Coordinates of C-alpha atoms in Angstrom, one line a residue:
M1 CA 171.1 78.8 126.5
D2 CA 170.9 79.5 130.5
A3 CA 168.2 77.4 131.9
E4 CA 165.4 80.1 132.3
L5 CA 165.5 80.6 128.5
A6 CA 165.4 76.8 128.3
E7 CA 162.6 76.9 130.3
V8 CA 160.8 79.6 128.0
R9 CA 162.0 78.0 125.0
D10 CA 160.5 74.8 126.3
F11 CA 156.7 76.6 127.2
L12 CA 156.5 78.3 123.3
A13 CA 157.2 74.8 121.7
Q14 CA 154.0 73.4 123.6
H15 CA 151.8 76.4 122.6
A16 CA 150.7 77.5 118.9
P17 CA 151.7 78.8 117.0
F18 CA 155.8 78.6 118.0
D19 CA 155.2 74.5 118.0
V20 CA 155.4 74.8 114.5
L21 CA 159.1 76.9 114.7
R22 CA 161.9 75.1 113.3
A23 CA 164.6 74.0 116.1
E24 CA 166.8 77.0 115.2
V25 CA 164.1 79.8 115.2
L26 CA 162.8 78.8 118.3
D27 CA 166.2 78.3 120.3
R28 CA 167.0 82.3 119.3
L29 CA 163.5 83.5 119.9
P30 CA 163.8 83.4 124.1
A31 CA 166.1 86.0 124.1
R32 CA 164.3 88.3 122.0
L33 CA 161.1 88.5 124.3
G34 CA 160.5 91.2 127.0
V35 CA 159.0 90.1 130.0
R36 CA 156.0 91.8 132.2
Y37 CA 154.8 91.2 135.5
F38 CA 151.2 91.8 136.4
R39 CA 149.2 91.6 139.9
R40 CA 145.8 90.5 140.1
G41 CA 143.2 93.8 138.9
T42 CA 146.1 95.7 137.3
M43 CA 145.0 96.9 133.2
V44 CA 147.3 94.6 130.8
L45 CA 146.2 96.3 127.7
A46 CA 143.9 99.4 127.7
L47 CA 141.2 99.6 124.9
D48 CA 142.0 101.5 121.9
E49 CA 145.4 101.6 123.2
V50 CA 148.4 101.1 120.7
T51 CA 150.8 98.5 120.8
D52 CA 153.6 97.1 118.9
V53 CA 153.6 93.7 120.8
V54 CA 152.1 90.5 120.9
R55 CA 151.5 88.9 124.2
V56 CA 151.6 85.3 125.2
L57 CA 150.5 84.6 128.8
R58 CA 153.1 82.5 130.3
S59 CA 150.9 81.9 133.5
G60 CA 148.0 83.5 135.8
A61 CA 144.9 84.7 133.7
V62 CA 143.6 87.3 131.5
E63 CA 140.4 88.4 130.6
A64 CA 139.0 90.7 127.4
R65 CA 136.3 92.8 127.5
D66 CA 134.6 95.2 124.7
G67 CA 133.9 98.7 124.7
S68 CA 130.5 98.0 126.9
G69 CA 132.3 96.2 129.4
E70 CA 130.5 92.7 128.5
L71 CA 133.1 90.1 128.9
V72 CA 134.8 88.3 125.5
D73 CA 137.2 85.6 126.6
R74 CA 139.5 85.0 129.5
I75 CA 142.8 83.6 128.0
E76 CA 145.2 80.7 130.1
A77 CA 148.4 79.7 129.7
G78 CA 149.5 79.7 126.3
G79 CA 147.0 82.1 124.9
L80 CA 147.7 85.1 122.9
F81 CA 146.3 88.9 122.8
G82 CA 147.2 92.3 121.4
M83 CA 147.0 90.7 117.9
S84 CA 144.4 93.5 116.7
T85 CA 146.8 96.8 116.8
L86 CA 149.0 94.6 114.6
L87 CA 146.8 93.1 112.0
E88 CA 144.7 96.4 111.7
G89 CA 147.0 99.0 112.6
T90 CA 145.1 100.4 115.0
G91 CA 144.4 101.1 119.0
S92 CA 143.3 97.3 120.8
A93 CA 139.7 96.0 120.5
Y94 CA 139.2 95.1 123.8
A95 CA 140.3 95.9 127.4
F96 CA 142.6 93.0 129.2
T97 CA 143.0 92.6 132.6
A98 CA 145.0 90.2 134.9
I99 CA 142.8 88.0 137.2
E100 CA 145.4 86.5 138.8
D101 CA 148.7 87.6 139.2
S102 CA 150.2 87.2 135.6
L103 CA 153.7 86.9 134.3
V104 CA 153.4 88.1 130.3
L105 CA 155.9 87.7 127.4
E106 CA 156.3 90.2 124.7
V107 CA 156.9 89.7 121.5
P108 CA 158.2 92.7 119.3
Q109 CA 156.5 93.4 116.5
P110 CA 159.9 92.9 114.0
V111 CA 160.1 89.7 115.6
V112 CA 156.1 89.1 114.8
V113 CA 156.9 90.3 111.3
E114 CA 160.2 87.5 111.1
L115 CA 158.4 84.5 112.2
C116 CA 155.6 85.5 109.5
G117 CA 158.2 85.3 107.0
V118 CA 160.1 82.0 108.0
E119 CA 156.8 80.3 108.6
P120 CA 153.7 81.2 106.9
R121 CA 151.5 79.0 109.5
V122 CA 152.4 81.8 112.1
A123 CA 150.5 84.5 110.4
D124 CA 147.5 82.3 109.5
H125 CA 147.3 81.7 113.4
L126 CA 147.1 85.2 114.4
E127 CA 144.9 86.1 112.0
R128 CA 142.4 83.1 113.1
E129 CA 142.9 83.8 116.9
H130 CA 141.9 87.3 116.0
R131 CA 138.6 86.6 114.0
R132 CA 138.0 83.5 117.0
R133 CA 138.0 86.4 119.7
L134 CA 135.8 88.6 117.4
G135 CA 133.1 85.4 117.2
R136 CA 133.5 85.0 121.0
A137 CA 132.5 88.6 121.2
V138 CA 129.6 88.9 119.4
T139 CA 128.2 85.3 121.1
V140 CA 128.8 86.8 124.5
Q141 CA 127.3 89.9 123.0
V142 CA 124.5 88.5 121.8
G143 CA 123.9 85.2 123.7
D144 CA 124.8 85.3 127.1
R145 CA 122.5 88.3 128.5
S146 CA 119.8 85.7 127.8
E147 CA 120.3 81.7 128.8
A148 CA 116.7 81.4 130.0
G149 CA 113.2 81.3 127.8
L150 CA 113.9 80.9 124.1
R151 CA 117.1 80.3 124.0
T152 CA 117.0 77.6 126.2
R153 CA 118.2 73.7 124.5
A154 CA 115.9 71.0 124.9
R155 CA 118.7 69.4 127.2
D156 CA 119.0 71.7 129.8
L157 CA 115.6 71.0 130.1
V158 CA 116.2 67.9 131.8
R159 CA 116.5 67.8 135.7
R160 CA 116.6 63.8 135.9
P161 CA 117.1 61.0 133.8
P162 CA 114.7 59.3 132.1
Q163 CA 112.5 56.7 133.6
T164 CA 112.0 53.7 131.7
A165 CA 110.2 50.1 132.2
P166 CA 109.9 47.4 129.8
S167 CA 106.9 47.5 127.6
T168 CA 105.8 43.9 129.0
V169 CA 105.4 45.4 132.7
T170 CA 101.8 45.6 133.4
I171 CA 99.8 48.8 134.4
R172 CA 99.7 48.0 138.1
E173 CA 103.8 48.0 138.0
A174 CA 104.1 51.2 135.7
A175 CA 101.7 53.2 137.6
T176 CA 103.5 52.1 140.8
R177 CA 107.0 53.2 139.2
M178 CA 105.7 56.7 138.3
R179 CA 103.8 56.8 141.8
D180 CA 107.8 55.9 143.5
A181 CA 109.7 58.6 141.3
G182 CA 107.4 61.1 141.2
V183 CA 106.7 61.2 137.5
S184 CA 103.5 61.7 135.1
S185 CA 105.0 59.7 132.5
L186 CA 107.2 56.4 132.0
L187 CA 109.1 55.2 129.0
L188 CA 108.2 51.9 127.7
M189 CA 111.5 50.6 126.0
A190 CA 111.7 47.0 123.8
G191 CA 115.8 46.8 124.3
D192 CA 117.6 49.7 123.9
Q193 CA 114.6 51.3 121.6
L194 CA 111.5 53.6 122.9
A195 CA 108.2 51.6 122.4
G196 CA 105.9 53.8 123.8
I197 CA 104.9 56.2 126.7
V198 CA 102.0 55.9 129.5
T199 CA 100.8 59.4 131.2
D200 CA 99.0 59.8 133.5
R201 CA 96.4 61.2 131.4
D202 CA 96.1 57.4 129.6
L203 CA 95.8 56.1 133.3
R204 CA 92.6 58.1 133.7
N205 CA 91.6 57.9 130.1
R206 CA 92.0 54.5 129.1
V207 CA 92.4 52.6 132.6
L208 CA 90.1 54.2 135.2
A209 CA 87.6 55.7 133.0
P210 CA 86.9 52.0 131.1
G211 CA 87.5 50.0 134.5
L212 CA 90.2 48.5 132.5
D213 CA 92.2 45.6 134.4
P214 CA 95.5 47.0 135.5
D215 CA 97.3 43.4 135.0
H216 CA 96.6 44.3 131.8
P217 CA 100.0 44.5 130.0
V218 CA 101.0 48.4 129.7
S219 CA 101.4 47.8 126.1
T220 CA 97.6 47.8 125.4
V221 CA 97.2 51.0 126.9
M222 CA 100.5 53.2 126.3
S223 CA 100.7 55.6 122.9
D224 CA 103.3 53.2 120.5
Q225 CA 105.9 55.0 118.4
P226 CA 105.5 58.3 120.7
V227 CA 106.7 62.0 119.3
T228 CA 110.3 62.6 120.1
G229 CA 112.2 65.9 120.2
S230 CA 115.7 66.5 119.2
A231 CA 118.1 67.3 122.8
D232 CA 119.4 70.1 120.6
A233 CA 116.3 71.8 119.4
L234 CA 115.0 75.4 121.0
A235 CA 112.4 75.3 123.9
F236 CA 110.3 77.2 121.4
E237 CA 110.4 74.6 119.0
L238 CA 109.3 71.9 121.4
L239 CA 106.4 73.7 122.2
M240 CA 105.1 74.1 119.5
E241 CA 105.3 70.9 118.2
M242 CA 103.5 69.7 121.5
V243 CA 100.7 72.1 121.1
A244 CA 100.1 71.3 117.4
R245 CA 100.2 67.3 118.4
N246 CA 98.0 68.2 121.7
I247 CA 100.5 66.0 123.7
H248 CA 101.8 67.0 126.8
H249 CA 105.3 65.0 127.5
L250 CA 107.7 64.8 125.1
P251 CA 110.9 62.5 125.0
L252 CA 114.0 63.8 123.8
V253 CA 116.4 61.7 121.9
E254 CA 120.2 62.6 121.3
Q255 CA 121.7 59.9 118.6
G256 CA 119.0 57.8 118.8
R257 CA 119.4 57.2 122.8
V258 CA 116.8 58.7 125.1
V259 CA 118.0 61.5 127.4
G260 CA 114.6 62.7 129.3
V261 CA 111.4 63.8 128.7
V262 CA 110.1 67.5 128.9
T263 CA 106.5 68.5 129.6
S264 CA 104.5 71.3 129.1
T265 CA 104.9 72.7 132.2
D266 CA 108.6 72.6 132.0
L267 CA 108.6 74.9 128.7
M268 CA 105.7 77.3 129.9
R269 CA 107.4 78.0 132.8
L270 CA 110.1 79.9 130.3
E271 CA 110.4 83.6 130.0
H272 CA 109.6 85.0 126.2
A273 CA 106.4 82.6 125.7
D274 CA 105.3 85.2 123.6
P275 CA 106.0 83.6 120.3
V276 CA 104.4 79.9 121.5
Y277 CA 101.1 82.1 122.1
L278 CA 101.4 83.7 118.6
V279 CA 101.7 80.4 116.6
G280 CA 98.8 79.1 118.9
D281 CA 96.9 82.2 117.8
V282 CA 97.5 81.3 114.4
R283 CA 96.8 77.5 114.5
K284 CA 93.4 78.4 116.4
A285 CA 92.6 81.3 113.3
R286 CA 89.1 80.6 111.5
T287 CA 89.3 83.1 108.8
V288 CA 92.1 84.6 106.8
E289 CA 91.5 87.9 108.3
E290 CA 92.3 86.1 111.6
V291 CA 95.6 85.1 110.8
V292 CA 96.3 88.5 109.4
A293 CA 95.7 89.8 112.7
A294 CA 98.5 87.1 114.4
A295 CA 101.0 87.7 112.0
R296 CA 101.1 91.7 112.4
R297 CA 102.5 91.0 115.6
I298 CA 105.8 89.0 114.3
P299 CA 107.9 92.5 114.1
E300 CA 107.1 93.1 117.6
T301 CA 108.0 89.7 118.9
V302 CA 110.9 89.7 116.8
Q303 CA 111.8 93.1 118.4
R304 CA 111.4 91.9 122.0
L305 CA 113.3 88.9 121.2
V306 CA 116.5 91.0 120.1
T307 CA 115.9 93.3 122.9
S308 CA 116.3 90.9 125.0
G309 CA 119.5 89.3 123.5
T310 CA 118.5 86.4 122.0
S311 CA 121.1 85.5 119.1
D312 CA 120.7 85.6 115.6
E313 CA 120.3 82.3 114.6
D314 CA 118.1 81.6 117.3
V315 CA 116.0 85.0 116.4
G316 CA 116.2 83.3 112.4
R317 CA 114.2 80.1 114.1
V318 CA 111.8 81.4 115.6
T319 CA 110.5 84.0 112.6
T320 CA 110.4 80.8 110.8
A321 CA 109.0 78.7 112.8
V322 CA 106.4 81.6 113.1
G323 CA 106.5 82.5 109.7
D324 CA 105.8 78.5 108.4
A325 CA 103.0 78.2 110.6
V326 CA 101.1 81.4 109.1
E327 CA 101.9 79.8 106.1
R328 CA 100.3 76.1 106.8
R329 CA 97.3 77.9 108.3
L330 CA 96.3 80.0 105.2
I331 CA 96.8 76.6 102.9
D332 CA 94.9 74.7 105.3
L333 CA 92.2 77.3 105.0
A334 CA 92.3 77.3 101.6
L335 CA 92.0 73.5 101.2
A336 CA 88.8 73.7 103.5
E337 CA 86.8 75.7 100.6
L338 CA 89.1 74.2 97.4
G339 CA 88.4 70.2 98.8
P340 CA 91.0 67.4 98.5
A341 CA 93.6 68.1 95.5
P342 CA 93.1 66.3 92.5
V343 CA 96.6 65.0 92.7
P344 CA 99.5 64.6 95.1
W345 CA 101.3 68.0 95.9
C346 CA 104.0 69.9 98.2
W347 CA 103.7 73.2 98.8
V348 CA 108.1 74.0 99.4
V349 CA 109.3 77.6 100.4
L350 CA 112.8 78.4 99.0
G351 CA 115.8 80.8 100.0
S352 CA 116.1 82.0 103.5
R353 CA 112.8 80.7 104.6
A354 CA 113.9 77.4 103.7
R355 CA 117.2 77.6 105.2
G356 CA 115.6 78.5 108.9
E357 CA 117.2 82.2 108.6
Q358 CA 114.4 84.7 108.4
A359 CA 114.1 88.1 109.4
L360 CA 112.0 90.8 109.0
G361 CA 111.7 92.8 106.1
G362 CA 111.8 89.8 103.4
D363 CA 109.1 89.0 100.7
Q364 CA 107.6 85.7 99.6
D365 CA 109.2 82.5 98.0
H366 CA 107.5 79.1 97.3
A367 CA 106.6 77.2 95.0
L368 CA 104.4 74.0 94.0
L369 CA 105.5 70.1 93.3
L370 CA 103.0 67.6 91.6
G371 CA 102.8 64.3 91.2
D372 CA 103.9 62.9 87.4
E373 CA 100.0 62.2 87.1
A374 CA 99.2 66.4 87.1
G375 CA 98.0 67.3 84.1
P376 CA 96.5 70.5 82.4
E377 CA 92.9 70.1 83.7
H378 CA 94.6 70.2 87.1
D379 CA 96.1 73.4 86.7
A380 CA 93.3 75.9 87.9
W381 CA 92.5 74.0 91.2
F382 CA 96.6 74.9 92.1
A383 CA 96.4 78.2 90.5
T384 CA 93.7 78.8 93.0
L385 CA 95.2 77.4 95.7
A386 CA 98.2 79.5 95.2
E387 CA 97.0 82.5 94.6
R388 CA 95.0 82.3 97.9
V389 CA 98.3 81.5 99.8
T390 CA 100.1 84.4 98.2
A391 CA 97.4 87.2 98.6
G392 CA 96.9 85.8 102.3
L393 CA 100.6 86.2 102.9
E394 CA 100.9 89.6 100.8
A395 CA 97.8 90.7 103.8
C396 CA 100.2 89.6 106.4
G397 CA 103.1 91.7 105.7
W398 CA 104.9 89.4 103.2
P399 CA 105.2 91.4 100.2
R400 CA 105.0 89.2 96.5
C401 CA 108.5 88.0 95.4
R402 CA 109.3 91.0 92.3
G403 CA 111.0 87.9 90.5
D404 CA 107.7 86.5 90.5
V405 CA 109.2 83.5 92.2
M406 CA 106.4 81.8 93.5
A407 CA 103.6 79.2 93.4
T408 CA 101.3 81.5 91.3
N409 CA 103.5 81.5 88.3
P410 CA 103.1 78.2 86.1
R411 CA 106.8 78.2 85.6
W412 CA 107.2 77.3 89.4
R413 CA 104.0 75.0 89.9
Q414 CA 104.7 71.8 88.0
A415 CA 105.2 68.3 88.1
V416 CA 108.4 66.4 89.8
A417 CA 109.2 65.4 86.3
A418 CA 109.1 68.9 84.6
W419 CA 111.1 70.1 87.9
Q420 CA 113.8 67.1 87.2
Q421 CA 114.4 68.8 83.6
T422 CA 114.1 72.5 84.8
F423 CA 117.0 71.4 87.3
G424 CA 118.9 69.2 84.7
R425 CA 118.9 72.2 81.8
W426 CA 120.8 74.0 85.2
L427 CA 123.2 71.4 85.8
D428 CA 123.9 69.8 82.6
A429 CA 124.0 73.0 80.1
P430 CA 124.3 75.8 82.7
E431 CA 124.1 79.5 81.2
P432 CA 125.6 82.1 83.7
M433 CA 122.5 84.2 84.3
A434 CA 119.9 81.1 84.1
V435 CA 122.5 79.7 87.2
M436 CA 122.3 83.0 89.0
Q437 CA 118.5 83.4 88.3
G438 CA 118.3 79.3 89.9
T439 CA 120.2 79.8 93.0
I440 CA 117.3 80.1 95.0
F441 CA 115.7 76.8 94.2
F442 CA 118.7 74.8 95.8
D443 CA 117.4 76.5 99.1
M444 CA 114.5 74.7 99.2
R445 CA 112.4 73.1 102.4
P446 CA 108.5 70.9 102.3
L447 CA 105.9 72.5 104.0
H448 CA 102.9 71.2 103.5
G449 CA 101.3 68.4 101.4
D450 CA 103.7 65.3 100.2
A451 CA 107.3 65.6 101.6
G452 CA 108.0 62.4 99.5
L453 CA 107.7 64.5 96.2
F454 CA 110.5 66.6 97.8
D455 CA 113.0 64.0 98.7
R456 CA 112.4 62.3 95.3
L457 CA 113.5 65.5 93.8
Q458 CA 115.9 67.0 96.3
A459 CA 118.0 63.0 96.0
W460 CA 117.8 63.5 92.4
V461 CA 119.4 66.9 92.4
L462 CA 122.4 66.2 94.3
H463 CA 122.8 62.5 92.9
R464 CA 124.1 64.9 89.8
S465 CA 125.5 68.1 91.8
P466 CA 128.8 66.9 92.7
H467 CA 129.8 65.9 88.8
Q468 CA 128.7 69.1 87.2
Q469 CA 132.1 71.1 87.0
I470 CA 130.8 73.8 84.5
F471 CA 127.7 74.5 86.8
L472 CA 129.6 74.6 89.7
G473 CA 131.9 77.3 88.2
Y474 CA 129.1 79.2 87.1
L475 CA 127.4 79.0 91.0
A476 CA 131.1 79.8 92.6
Q477 CA 131.1 82.2 90.1
N478 CA 128.5 84.0 91.3
A479 CA 128.8 83.3 95.0
V480 CA 131.9 85.7 94.7
G481 CA 130.5 88.6 92.3
T482 CA 129.3 90.5 95.2
P483 CA 131.8 91.5 96.8
P484 CA 131.3 92.9 101.1
P485 CA 131.1 96.2 101.1
L486 CA 135.1 96.6 102.3
G487 CA 137.5 98.4 100.6
F488 CA 141.1 98.0 99.8
F489 CA 142.3 100.1 102.9
R490 CA 139.5 98.5 105.3
G491 CA 136.8 101.3 104.4
F492 CA 133.4 100.9 104.0
V493 CA 132.1 100.9 100.4
L494 CA 128.6 102.4 101.0
E495 CA 125.4 102.1 98.6
R496 CA 126.3 104.8 95.4
E497 CA 122.5 105.2 94.2
G498 CA 119.2 104.7 94.8
E499 CA 117.2 104.9 98.1
H500 CA 119.5 103.5 100.5
V501 CA 122.3 105.2 99.3
A502 CA 125.4 105.7 101.7
T503 CA 124.2 102.6 103.4
L504 CA 125.9 98.9 104.2
D505 CA 123.4 96.4 102.6
L506 CA 123.8 93.8 105.1
K507 CA 121.7 90.9 103.3
H508 CA 123.0 91.3 99.5
R509 CA 127.0 92.0 100.2
G510 CA 127.1 90.4 104.0
L511 CA 124.7 87.6 104.8
G512 CA 124.2 86.8 101.1
A513 CA 127.7 86.5 100.4
I514 CA 128.1 83.8 103.1
V515 CA 125.2 81.7 102.0
A516 CA 126.3 81.6 98.5
V517 CA 129.6 80.5 99.4
A518 CA 127.9 77.8 101.7
R519 CA 125.4 76.8 99.1
A520 CA 128.0 76.1 96.5
H521 CA 130.5 74.1 98.6
A522 CA 127.4 71.8 99.7
L523 CA 125.7 71.4 96.2
A524 CA 129.8 70.2 95.1
A525 CA 129.9 68.0 98.0
G526 CA 126.1 66.7 97.5
V527 CA 125.1 67.1 101.0
P528 CA 120.9 67.4 101.9
E529 CA 121.8 70.4 104.6
V530 CA 119.8 73.3 103.4
G531 CA 120.7 75.7 106.1
T532 CA 124.0 77.8 106.0
R533 CA 125.7 76.8 109.0
A534 CA 124.5 73.4 109.1
R535 CA 125.8 73.3 105.5
L536 CA 129.2 74.6 106.6
R537 CA 129.4 71.8 109.2
A538 CA 128.6 69.6 106.8
V539 CA 131.2 70.2 104.1
V540 CA 133.8 70.3 106.5
A541 CA 132.9 66.6 107.1
A542 CA 133.1 66.5 103.5
G543 CA 136.5 67.6 103.4
R544 CA 135.9 70.8 101.4
L545 CA 136.4 73.3 104.2
S546 CA 138.8 73.6 107.0
A547 CA 137.0 73.5 110.5
D548 CA 138.6 77.4 111.3
D549 CA 137.3 78.8 107.9
A550 CA 133.9 77.7 108.6
D551 CA 133.9 78.8 111.8
D552 CA 135.6 82.3 111.1
L553 CA 132.2 82.2 108.6
A554 CA 129.6 81.1 111.3
G555 CA 131.2 84.0 113.2
A556 CA 131.0 86.4 110.8
M557 CA 127.3 85.6 109.8
D558 CA 126.9 86.0 113.8
V559 CA 128.2 89.4 113.3
I560 CA 126.6 90.4 110.5
G561 CA 123.1 88.8 111.7
H562 CA 123.2 90.7 115.0
V563 CA 124.0 94.1 113.6
R564 CA 120.9 93.6 111.4
L565 CA 118.5 92.5 113.8
E566 CA 119.5 95.7 116.1
H567 CA 118.8 97.6 113.0
Q568 CA 115.7 96.4 112.3
A569 CA 114.9 96.3 115.7
R570 CA 115.5 100.2 116.0
Q571 CA 113.3 100.4 112.7
V572 CA 110.3 98.6 114.5
R573 CA 110.4 100.9 117.8
S574 CA 110.2 103.8 115.5
D575 CA 107.4 102.3 113.6
R576 CA 109.5 102.6 110.4
E577 CA 109.4 99.2 107.7
P578 CA 112.5 97.1 108.8
D579 CA 115.4 96.8 106.1
N580 CA 118.6 95.4 105.3
Y581 CA 120.6 98.8 104.8
V582 CA 122.2 100.2 107.8
A583 CA 123.9 103.7 107.6
P584 CA 127.6 103.4 109.6
D585 CA 126.7 106.5 111.8
E586 CA 124.4 104.4 113.3
L587 CA 126.8 101.9 114.5
S588 CA 129.1 101.8 117.8
S589 CA 132.8 101.9 116.7
F590 CA 132.7 98.4 118.2
D591 CA 130.1 97.3 115.7
Q592 CA 131.8 99.2 113.3
R593 CA 135.1 97.0 113.7
N594 CA 133.4 94.1 114.1
L595 CA 131.8 94.5 110.9
R596 CA 135.4 95.2 108.9
D597 CA 136.4 92.2 110.5
A598 CA 133.4 90.0 109.2
F599 CA 133.7 91.1 105.9
G600 CA 137.4 90.6 105.6
I601 CA 136.4 86.7 106.9
V602 CA 133.9 86.9 103.5
K603 CA 136.5 88.3 101.1
H604 CA 138.9 85.5 102.1
A605 CA 136.3 82.9 101.8
Q606 CA 135.3 83.9 98.7
A607 CA 138.8 84.4 97.3
G608 CA 139.3 80.5 98.5
L609 CA 136.0 79.6 96.9
A610 CA 137.5 81.4 93.4
R611 CA 140.7 79.6 93.8
R612 CA 139.1 76.3 94.3
H613 CA 136.8 76.6 91.0
L614 CA 140.0 78.5 88.9
L615 CA 137.1 81.5 88.0
R616 CA 140.3 82.9 86.1
Y617 CA 140.1 80.3 83.2
M618 CA 136.1 80.8 83.0
S619 CA 134.7 83.4 80.5

């Protein structure tokens, strides 16, 4: 082998998927490749161009853009591109342009096929890279256009390290440190633990106004055990927390360590604050009618978020947070009239709201957990509470659940011990139909009342679920029983009857399938997470799913969720009721291609779950 070919061989040996090839296969490969040079600014592969080679970037840099010109990816040395023409049998999904002088190796289709035959990991890598770029495309498309505002992560608001002092310093010393640092708050520490916070307002109200000696310890006027926020939280979530607690400074914590402080002024400078004011109006509402008037602004708010480029995940979190605020306020108004509850209770939300994934067009799903001392004589009080809240939600635009999964149903308004018996029947002596109907209850989150009741029930369920193999088999069977709307030759399978004929059901056959797969893995692993993306991360850590497969599913969720939100935003703009059914002809070719890829990922995940539970042996 001459020096130039040996250099190419060594290069390939350092990059996937060629690094898994046997030495003799790798030795023969360089002589079978083409080589092309592209000057900076030259088109390497045009959008929709059909090609019969997979390209490997030897040196330089290439960028990929979608049909609308949005940047999707940047390829560096060792990166692959052009796989879509071989994997899909269509033109290139993206346009690839050299942004530096670049040298490209070309692997002909017969060689690719041969390599996939001798080493299946090559095929797996090609498909994985193609799906990764699909996920990047959606992230760029729905995320990068709006880095400010609601999508801002708390950590990105921190402009300086936190100003701290030992909690043993005097008030005078604390005030001096605040003045010298030019800050309006000081974090007080006990060792490396946050003990309290003192603010300008504390110095005014607790020191100057009452004439307190400034040589007293600052611990006498600080707010101890202050509320903290996650560094990964959205700015919107932080501001809602601060509004609810009437505080103006929120320390941020990451892995138990204080990383900064966010103020209400920081947050109010952000764009897209409309949902914050909406939540504020909900919390200030003194009547059900005022709550209803505020809640009617939700579709327009979501439509603006989608138009501004907010991601599907963040829109779901915002919509969930607003829905939570509405439901809590309705409960509070009912409690103000009914008086204190006769026994401990916890109102829980179910389904997409519990997962933090609510969109428009959903119905109500909720239940009541009661203390074990609850008796028949107490049911009338909780029945009244349930009916008032349910009627209020209905007036706000959330229809009653057609399956009657609401706290108004006595079956879903019971003591924790009775709930354990219900879950026990699903887990210990499962029947396929009962498991299918009960899956929504495994997506549960406490909203109001005594969260300890929920904690008891969740711990009981998660302790038992990993050991109930028949139940897990039925759960997996349900998860694969609704395949995505993708035919054998990658054509869409449309609804054949009903009012949504000739459309794609993005909720039940797309997002719902991903949710079901993640739920089945999560309950088998006994992890407490409820949100789908959080479940996917947790089951990777538990060893039930590979990181690549979890990333693929999260990417597919982004794709389908984005298409659904765009569809719902169009409906809101046209004064139509939002739903989950989209006609393919209202989608761009780019969205259609991405949906096909996403549905293919869902099919792959369902097949993997089926194999794991050996569903072919189940009746």
